[in-house]
């Protein structure tokens, strides 16, 4: 067989191309299951699907080819199809932006050429990004312009370092330090030695502690946590004796600490390796630390590049006068929020009581992504004292947090829940299950254009949102077939934003977004694409399609999440959706499992207020309070997602538990057609329900197997 030979388009080359074992695995998958997604060509070159093309060549299979529809620009299309489905670090995204700069310049010149005859104003409008190419490229790939500028400097002076950044071996900061001639061994000093040197000109050195260590006073730590809340995973990258981590854990925060003395250097790739090994693809929400002041600039830069929400650092007030740190104090992507300044000098050498040795005027510098407004100053009074540490305390060497042990539900009658996993396409596996055999379905569907789960044939990377809806409809038709008439179906889904033109101006535009929609509305939908930066309303399109397909929509629940997206021109999105569907109007629903406590006012009154309340007390009906509380409303806290290993988007366990308890009777069977890392199975085992889970990715099923001992893969 003779295979066609195609080169890659220049726009496609801005993204790194996977090789080696990853390519071999994809080739084997295509040879076994076939090629599900076509390769997109533009001007005879591959615009999207370079990896699939090489895999087809390796597997000796004629690739499926499709011409690009030509709407929008090729660069916008490539970015929209790749930037949100690849697991790229901010440094790797900066290299992508760097490679996009020449293409942006060509596009700008072309727009300027096309403006001839329209005057100076028209030329300026067509040029669009004159003088702002770096910022424009950074915005396209959602990274900091400063990183792109550093990538440009590295490319000009040490181009040999760019491939190492592209492969993930180095960060932009590490490569930038190397090309500037900073010796790594001197750049990353021992934590305690660095702290000692930063205080070298204060007091009599002979009076210092023997180990020359300066630990953060407890009252200084408490002053921060009394003013700032830390949600999500918080890291202390220079933990020393573990005081900051101990305080965080004492107030119920999820936190861990690392230290260079433990062999994990925050400023090198060893920190990334440590986090990946222990937390998979999970993002770090916050950093809180008293860094080695001799390396405060490096610590600030590193933390701002890795944190998702907040960075708090205890620094000397001299940090405000450093020219090299002005860019950190005025970073538009991660702005400085406030300074909490100590009115009295902080004594780091707790072995002394005088005002001499180890005392410095300092402040907590707090950065917060998405903060709008000017930084403010708050003063910390000298009389603020520390609260006692819990008796447990925290050891200096802090191990990473462990997932809580699985609590398997057991009953006197000998019932034990069973978990069965199936590896394969959900629709095909469901076709082998008998009808009316499932009591409940609980699942988090693959979100549209947000994740690449690493399997050919996966749902979520379709050319259009209409194709995504159509593929999910096919799965849920099989779910409805196997679901009992009294069964319920709970679907967790989030909504993406349109970042370019590819996700909505694709060849899939003639696909029905909702099969039952009237022809006139369908034609209107075809001619009205979603604009860049607009919500794609994917959950709403899916739910309307399910309702038109025969499902009964019973509830829409807002799941409040602690994640933030750092956007500055709209409210920060902190929610997802959870939908409840049923086959019939008579279905199983355990209301008591979703009850919450009444308000203190209602509890004191002893009855609930009547909707037909009268002015006369004697004529007002008294509604008795339920002993278990009131039925929960339609806004739920999502809770943290943990224990999922390398899975990029696990369902929060508490959400799965609530759905399982409310929608499935004890001893019943719950189905999850996109089980991923097995969160639904954990919820079932802990609440006396059987579970059947399906996933296309065997690696995720291996994670799920570890979370539920005794589970089997059919």
Short mmCIF file of N, CA and C in Angstrom, two decimals, residues 460-590:
data_model
loop_
_atom_site.label_atom_id
_atom_site.label_comp_id
_atom_site.label_asym_id
_atom_site.label_seq_id
_atom_site.Cartn_x
_atom_site.Cartn_y
_atom_site.Cartn_z
N UNK A 460 -14.93 14.47 23.46
CA UNK A 460 -14.48 15.75 23.98
C UNK A 460 -13.60 16.52 23.03
N UNK A 461 -13.07 15.87 21.98
CA UNK A 461 -12.20 16.54 21.02
C UNK A 461 -12.86 16.63 19.65
N UNK A 462 -14.18 16.58 19.60
CA UNK A 462 -14.89 16.63 18.32
C UNK A 462 -14.68 17.97 17.63
N UNK A 463 -14.82 18.00 16.29
CA UNK A 463 -14.64 19.26 15.56
C UNK A 463 -15.64 20.34 15.95
N UNK A 464 -16.81 19.96 16.42
CA UNK A 464 -17.81 20.96 16.81
C UNK A 464 -18.53 20.49 18.06
N UNK A 465 -19.14 21.44 18.74
CA UNK A 465 -19.91 21.10 19.94
C UNK A 465 -21.11 20.25 19.57
N UNK A 466 -21.60 20.38 18.33
CA UNK A 466 -22.70 19.54 17.88
C UNK A 466 -22.31 18.07 17.81
N UNK A 467 -21.09 17.80 17.35
CA UNK A 467 -20.60 16.42 17.33
C UNK A 467 -20.46 15.87 18.75
N UNK A 468 -20.00 16.72 19.64
CA UNK A 468 -19.86 16.31 21.05
C UNK A 468 -21.21 15.92 21.63
N UNK A 469 -22.22 16.76 21.41
CA UNK A 469 -23.57 16.46 21.90
C UNK A 469 -24.09 15.17 21.27
N UNK A 470 -23.87 15.00 19.98
CA UNK A 470 -24.36 13.81 19.28
C UNK A 470 -23.73 12.53 19.84
N UNK A 471 -22.42 12.57 20.10
CA UNK A 471 -21.75 11.38 20.64
C UNK A 471 -22.25 11.04 22.04
N UNK A 472 -22.46 12.06 22.87
CA UNK A 472 -22.98 11.81 24.22
C UNK A 472 -24.42 11.32 24.17
N UNK A 473 -25.21 11.83 23.23
CA UNK A 473 -26.59 11.35 23.09
C UNK A 473 -26.61 9.85 22.81
N UNK A 474 -25.70 9.40 21.95
CA UNK A 474 -25.64 7.97 21.63
C UNK A 474 -25.32 7.13 22.87
N UNK A 475 -24.43 7.65 23.72
CA UNK A 475 -24.09 6.93 24.95
C UNK A 475 -25.29 6.89 25.90
N UNK A 476 -25.96 8.03 26.08
CA UNK A 476 -27.04 8.08 27.06
C UNK A 476 -28.32 7.40 26.55
N UNK A 477 -28.42 7.14 25.27
CA UNK A 477 -29.53 6.30 24.80
C UNK A 477 -29.35 4.87 25.31
N UNK A 478 -28.09 4.42 25.30
CA UNK A 478 -27.81 3.09 25.85
C UNK A 478 -27.97 3.09 27.37
N UNK A 479 -27.59 4.20 28.01
CA UNK A 479 -27.79 4.30 29.46
C UNK A 479 -29.27 4.18 29.80
N UNK A 480 -30.11 4.85 29.03
CA UNK A 480 -31.56 4.80 29.29
C UNK A 480 -32.11 3.39 29.09
N UNK A 481 -31.52 2.66 28.14
CA UNK A 481 -31.99 1.30 27.89
C UNK A 481 -31.69 0.38 29.08
N UNK A 482 -30.49 0.51 29.65
CA UNK A 482 -30.11 -0.39 30.75
C UNK A 482 -30.62 0.11 32.10
N UNK A 483 -31.11 1.34 32.16
CA UNK A 483 -31.56 1.92 33.43
C UNK A 483 -32.97 1.44 33.76
N UNK A 484 -33.18 1.11 35.02
CA UNK A 484 -34.51 0.69 35.49
C UNK A 484 -35.49 1.85 35.37
N UNK A 485 -36.78 1.54 35.24
CA UNK A 485 -37.79 2.59 35.09
C UNK A 485 -37.81 3.55 36.27
N UNK A 486 -37.44 3.07 37.45
CA UNK A 486 -37.40 3.93 38.63
C UNK A 486 -36.00 4.52 38.85
N UNK A 487 -35.13 4.36 37.88
CA UNK A 487 -33.75 4.81 38.03
C UNK A 487 -33.58 6.30 37.77
N UNK A 488 -32.45 6.83 38.24
CA UNK A 488 -32.09 8.23 38.04
C UNK A 488 -30.73 8.31 37.36
N UNK A 489 -30.49 9.43 36.69
CA UNK A 489 -29.22 9.65 35.99
C UNK A 489 -28.69 11.03 36.39
N UNK A 490 -27.50 11.04 36.98
CA UNK A 490 -26.87 12.28 37.45
C UNK A 490 -25.67 12.57 36.54
N UNK A 491 -25.63 13.77 35.96
CA UNK A 491 -24.59 14.12 34.99
C UNK A 491 -23.89 15.39 35.44
N UNK A 492 -22.57 15.30 35.66
CA UNK A 492 -21.74 16.46 36.00
C UNK A 492 -21.04 16.94 34.73
N UNK A 493 -21.13 18.24 34.43
CA UNK A 493 -20.54 18.78 33.20
C UNK A 493 -20.21 20.25 33.40
N UNK A 494 -19.14 20.70 32.76
CA UNK A 494 -18.74 22.10 32.81
C UNK A 494 -18.78 22.71 31.43
N UNK A 495 -18.62 24.04 31.36
CA UNK A 495 -18.77 24.76 30.10
C UNK A 495 -17.45 25.41 29.71
N UNK A 496 -16.96 25.19 28.47
CA UNK A 496 -15.73 25.84 28.03
C UNK A 496 -16.02 27.21 27.41
N UNK A 497 -14.96 27.97 27.21
CA UNK A 497 -15.04 29.22 26.47
C UNK A 497 -14.46 29.00 25.07
N UNK A 498 -14.95 29.76 24.12
CA UNK A 498 -14.41 29.72 22.76
C UNK A 498 -13.17 30.60 22.74
N UNK A 499 -11.98 30.00 22.52
CA UNK A 499 -10.74 30.76 22.54
C UNK A 499 -10.24 31.11 21.15
N UNK A 500 -10.76 30.48 20.14
CA UNK A 500 -10.35 30.78 18.78
C UNK A 500 -11.50 30.52 17.86
N UNK A 501 -11.20 30.17 16.62
CA UNK A 501 -12.26 29.92 15.67
C UNK A 501 -12.46 28.45 15.38
N UNK A 502 -11.46 27.62 15.68
CA UNK A 502 -11.55 26.22 15.27
C UNK A 502 -12.65 25.46 15.94
N UNK A 503 -12.97 25.78 17.20
CA UNK A 503 -13.92 24.98 17.94
C UNK A 503 -15.35 25.19 17.49
N UNK A 504 -15.59 26.25 16.70
CA UNK A 504 -16.98 26.47 16.29
C UNK A 504 -17.11 26.74 14.80
N UNK A 505 -16.01 27.01 14.11
CA UNK A 505 -16.07 27.19 12.66
C UNK A 505 -15.41 26.00 11.98
N UNK A 506 -15.88 24.81 12.26
CA UNK A 506 -15.25 23.60 11.74
C UNK A 506 -16.16 22.93 10.72
N UNK A 507 -15.64 21.84 10.17
CA UNK A 507 -16.44 21.10 9.20
C UNK A 507 -17.66 20.48 9.85
N UNK A 508 -17.68 20.42 11.16
CA UNK A 508 -18.83 19.83 11.85
C UNK A 508 -19.98 20.78 12.03
N UNK A 509 -19.93 21.95 11.40
CA UNK A 509 -20.97 22.94 11.60
C UNK A 509 -22.34 22.45 11.11
N UNK A 510 -22.34 21.56 10.12
CA UNK A 510 -23.63 21.08 9.64
C UNK A 510 -24.19 19.96 10.51
N UNK A 511 -23.51 19.67 11.62
CA UNK A 511 -24.00 18.65 12.54
C UNK A 511 -25.07 19.26 13.44
N UNK A 512 -26.10 18.52 13.75
CA UNK A 512 -27.15 19.02 14.61
C UNK A 512 -26.60 19.26 16.00
N UNK A 513 -26.77 20.45 16.53
CA UNK A 513 -26.47 20.67 17.94
C UNK A 513 -27.52 19.98 18.79
N UNK A 514 -28.77 20.03 18.38
CA UNK A 514 -29.86 19.37 19.06
C UNK A 514 -30.71 18.70 18.00
N UNK A 515 -30.78 17.38 17.95
CA UNK A 515 -31.45 16.70 16.85
C UNK A 515 -32.91 17.09 16.70
N UNK A 516 -33.61 17.38 17.78
CA UNK A 516 -35.04 17.65 17.68
C UNK A 516 -35.38 19.09 17.38
N UNK A 517 -34.39 19.94 17.14
CA UNK A 517 -34.66 21.35 16.96
C UNK A 517 -35.35 21.58 15.61
N UNK A 518 -36.21 22.58 15.56
CA UNK A 518 -36.93 22.88 14.32
C UNK A 518 -35.94 23.29 13.24
N UNK A 519 -36.31 23.01 11.98
CA UNK A 519 -35.40 23.28 10.87
C UNK A 519 -35.05 24.75 10.77
N UNK A 520 -36.01 25.62 11.04
CA UNK A 520 -35.73 27.05 10.97
C UNK A 520 -34.70 27.46 12.03
N UNK A 521 -34.86 26.94 13.24
CA UNK A 521 -33.91 27.24 14.30
C UNK A 521 -32.55 26.62 13.99
N UNK A 522 -32.55 25.45 13.40
CA UNK A 522 -31.31 24.78 13.05
C UNK A 522 -30.54 25.59 12.02
N UNK A 523 -31.24 26.11 11.02
CA UNK A 523 -30.59 26.92 10.00
C UNK A 523 -30.02 28.19 10.61
N UNK A 524 -30.76 28.77 11.55
CA UNK A 524 -30.29 29.96 12.24
C UNK A 524 -29.03 29.65 13.04
N UNK A 525 -29.01 28.50 13.69
CA UNK A 525 -27.85 28.11 14.50
C UNK A 525 -26.62 27.91 13.63
N UNK A 526 -26.83 27.37 12.43
CA UNK A 526 -25.68 27.14 11.53
C UNK A 526 -25.03 28.46 11.13
N UNK A 527 -25.82 29.49 10.97
CA UNK A 527 -25.31 30.75 10.48
C UNK A 527 -24.89 31.70 11.59
N UNK A 528 -24.91 31.25 12.82
CA UNK A 528 -24.58 32.12 13.93
C UNK A 528 -23.52 31.45 14.80
N UNK A 529 -22.24 31.54 14.43
CA UNK A 529 -21.19 30.87 15.21
C UNK A 529 -20.97 31.56 16.56
N UNK A 530 -20.36 30.82 17.46
CA UNK A 530 -20.00 31.38 18.76
C UNK A 530 -18.76 32.24 18.59
N UNK A 531 -18.77 33.41 19.14
CA UNK A 531 -17.65 34.33 19.00
C UNK A 531 -16.54 33.97 19.98
N UNK A 532 -15.29 34.33 19.65
CA UNK A 532 -14.19 34.10 20.59
C UNK A 532 -14.47 34.74 21.94
N UNK A 533 -14.06 34.07 23.00
CA UNK A 533 -14.24 34.47 24.40
C UNK A 533 -15.66 34.24 24.90
N UNK A 534 -16.53 33.73 24.04
CA UNK A 534 -17.90 33.48 24.48
C UNK A 534 -18.03 32.10 25.11
N UNK A 535 -18.91 31.99 26.11
CA UNK A 535 -19.28 30.67 26.59
C UNK A 535 -19.86 29.86 25.45
N UNK A 536 -19.57 28.57 25.42
CA UNK A 536 -20.10 27.73 24.35
C UNK A 536 -21.43 27.10 24.74
N UNK A 537 -21.84 27.23 26.01
CA UNK A 537 -23.12 26.72 26.50
C UNK A 537 -23.28 25.23 26.18
N UNK A 538 -22.15 24.52 26.24
CA UNK A 538 -22.18 23.08 25.95
C UNK A 538 -23.09 22.31 26.90
N UNK A 539 -23.07 22.57 28.23
CA UNK A 539 -23.99 21.82 29.10
C UNK A 539 -25.45 22.05 28.75
N UNK A 540 -25.79 23.28 28.39
CA UNK A 540 -27.18 23.58 28.08
C UNK A 540 -27.61 22.92 26.77
N UNK A 541 -26.71 22.91 25.80
CA UNK A 541 -27.02 22.22 24.54
C UNK A 541 -27.24 20.73 24.79
N UNK A 542 -26.39 20.16 25.65
CA UNK A 542 -26.52 18.74 25.95
C UNK A 542 -27.83 18.44 26.67
N UNK A 543 -28.17 19.23 27.67
CA UNK A 543 -29.38 18.95 28.45
C UNK A 543 -30.65 19.14 27.63
N UNK A 544 -30.67 20.15 26.77
CA UNK A 544 -31.84 20.33 25.90
C UNK A 544 -31.97 19.14 24.95
N UNK A 545 -30.82 18.67 24.43
CA UNK A 545 -30.85 17.51 23.53
C UNK A 545 -31.35 16.27 24.26
N UNK A 546 -30.91 16.07 25.51
CA UNK A 546 -31.37 14.91 26.28
C UNK A 546 -32.87 14.98 26.53
N UNK A 547 -33.37 16.18 26.86
CA UNK A 547 -34.80 16.34 27.09
C UNK A 547 -35.60 16.05 25.83
N UNK A 548 -35.12 16.51 24.70
CA UNK A 548 -35.82 16.26 23.44
C UNK A 548 -35.70 14.80 23.01
N UNK A 549 -34.72 14.11 23.57
CA UNK A 549 -34.53 12.70 23.23
C UNK A 549 -35.35 11.77 24.13
N UNK A 550 -36.07 12.32 25.08
CA UNK A 550 -36.95 11.50 25.90
C UNK A 550 -36.67 11.49 27.38
N UNK A 551 -35.54 12.07 27.80
CA UNK A 551 -35.24 12.13 29.23
C UNK A 551 -36.10 13.19 29.90
N UNK A 552 -36.37 13.01 31.18
CA UNK A 552 -37.11 13.99 31.97
C UNK A 552 -36.11 14.73 32.86
N UNK A 553 -35.96 16.02 32.62
CA UNK A 553 -35.03 16.81 33.42
C UNK A 553 -35.66 17.24 34.73
N UNK A 554 -35.12 16.76 35.85
CA UNK A 554 -35.74 17.03 37.15
C UNK A 554 -35.03 18.11 37.95
N UNK A 555 -33.73 18.31 37.75
CA UNK A 555 -33.04 19.31 38.57
C UNK A 555 -31.76 19.76 37.89
N UNK A 556 -31.43 21.02 38.12
CA UNK A 556 -30.13 21.59 37.74
C UNK A 556 -29.48 22.11 39.01
N UNK A 557 -28.34 21.52 39.37
CA UNK A 557 -27.64 21.87 40.60
C UNK A 557 -26.36 22.63 40.25
N UNK A 558 -26.11 23.71 40.96
CA UNK A 558 -24.86 24.45 40.80
C UNK A 558 -23.84 23.90 41.79
N UNK A 559 -22.72 23.44 41.29
CA UNK A 559 -21.64 22.93 42.14
C UNK A 559 -20.61 24.04 42.35
N UNK A 560 -20.49 24.50 43.57
CA UNK A 560 -19.53 25.56 43.88
C UNK A 560 -18.15 24.95 44.06
N UNK A 561 -17.19 25.46 43.28
CA UNK A 561 -15.82 24.95 43.34
C UNK A 561 -14.89 26.07 43.76
N UNK A 562 -13.73 25.68 44.29
CA UNK A 562 -12.78 26.67 44.77
C UNK A 562 -11.78 27.08 43.70
N UNK A 563 -11.84 26.46 42.53
CA UNK A 563 -10.90 26.80 41.46
C UNK A 563 -11.19 28.19 40.92
N UNK A 564 -10.15 28.88 40.47
CA UNK A 564 -10.32 30.19 39.84
C UNK A 564 -9.61 30.17 38.50
N UNK A 565 -10.07 31.01 37.58
CA UNK A 565 -9.48 30.99 36.24
C UNK A 565 -8.62 32.20 35.94
N UNK A 566 -8.56 33.17 36.83
CA UNK A 566 -7.65 34.29 36.65
C UNK A 566 -8.07 35.29 35.60
N UNK A 567 -9.29 35.24 35.10
CA UNK A 567 -9.73 36.19 34.08
C UNK A 567 -10.00 37.54 34.72
N UNK A 568 -9.74 38.63 33.95
CA UNK A 568 -9.89 39.97 34.51
C UNK A 568 -11.03 40.77 33.90
N UNK A 569 -11.65 40.27 32.82
CA UNK A 569 -12.70 41.06 32.17
C UNK A 569 -14.08 40.43 32.31
N UNK A 570 -14.27 39.57 33.30
CA UNK A 570 -15.58 38.99 33.61
C UNK A 570 -15.51 38.42 35.02
N UNK A 571 -16.66 38.11 35.62
CA UNK A 571 -16.61 37.47 36.93
C UNK A 571 -15.88 36.13 36.86
N UNK A 572 -15.13 35.82 37.90
CA UNK A 572 -14.40 34.56 37.95
C UNK A 572 -15.38 33.40 38.07
N UNK A 573 -15.21 32.40 37.24
CA UNK A 573 -16.14 31.27 37.24
C UNK A 573 -15.72 30.26 38.30
N UNK A 574 -16.62 29.98 39.22
CA UNK A 574 -16.34 29.06 40.33
C UNK A 574 -17.42 28.00 40.44
N UNK A 575 -18.02 27.61 39.34
CA UNK A 575 -19.09 26.62 39.43
C UNK A 575 -19.10 25.71 38.21
N UNK A 576 -19.72 24.56 38.39
CA UNK A 576 -20.06 23.63 37.31
C UNK A 576 -21.51 23.22 37.49
N UNK A 577 -21.97 22.32 36.63
CA UNK A 577 -23.37 21.92 36.67
C UNK A 577 -23.49 20.43 37.01
N UNK A 578 -24.56 20.12 37.71
CA UNK A 578 -24.96 18.74 37.98
C UNK A 578 -26.44 18.62 37.63
N UNK A 579 -26.76 17.72 36.69
CA UNK A 579 -28.14 17.57 36.23
C UNK A 579 -28.70 16.23 36.68
N UNK A 580 -29.97 16.24 37.05
CA UNK A 580 -30.70 15.02 37.41
C UNK A 580 -31.75 14.74 36.35
N UNK A 581 -31.62 13.56 35.70
CA UNK A 581 -32.59 13.12 34.69
C UNK A 581 -33.21 11.80 35.14
N UNK A 582 -34.44 11.56 34.69
CA UNK A 582 -35.13 10.30 34.98
C UNK A 582 -35.79 9.77 33.72
N UNK A 583 -36.14 8.46 33.76
CA UNK A 583 -36.87 7.85 32.63
C UNK A 583 -38.36 8.10 32.74
N UNK A 584 -38.88 8.07 33.97
CA UNK A 584 -40.31 8.22 34.20
C UNK A 584 -40.53 9.25 35.30
N UNK A 585 -41.81 9.56 35.54
CA UNK A 585 -42.14 10.51 36.61
C UNK A 585 -42.19 9.84 37.98
N UNK A 586 -42.16 8.52 38.02
CA UNK A 586 -42.17 7.77 39.28
C UNK A 586 -40.81 7.11 39.44
N UNK A 587 -39.95 7.68 40.26
CA UNK A 587 -38.57 7.21 40.36
C UNK A 587 -38.12 7.22 41.82
N UNK A 588 -37.02 6.50 42.09
CA UNK A 588 -36.48 6.43 43.44
C UNK A 588 -35.70 7.71 43.76
N UNK A 589 -35.99 8.30 44.92
CA UNK A 589 -35.25 9.49 45.35
C UNK A 589 -35.31 9.56 46.87
N UNK A 590 -34.17 9.44 47.52
CA UNK A 590 -34.08 9.46 48.97
C UNK A 590 -33.87 10.90 49.44
#
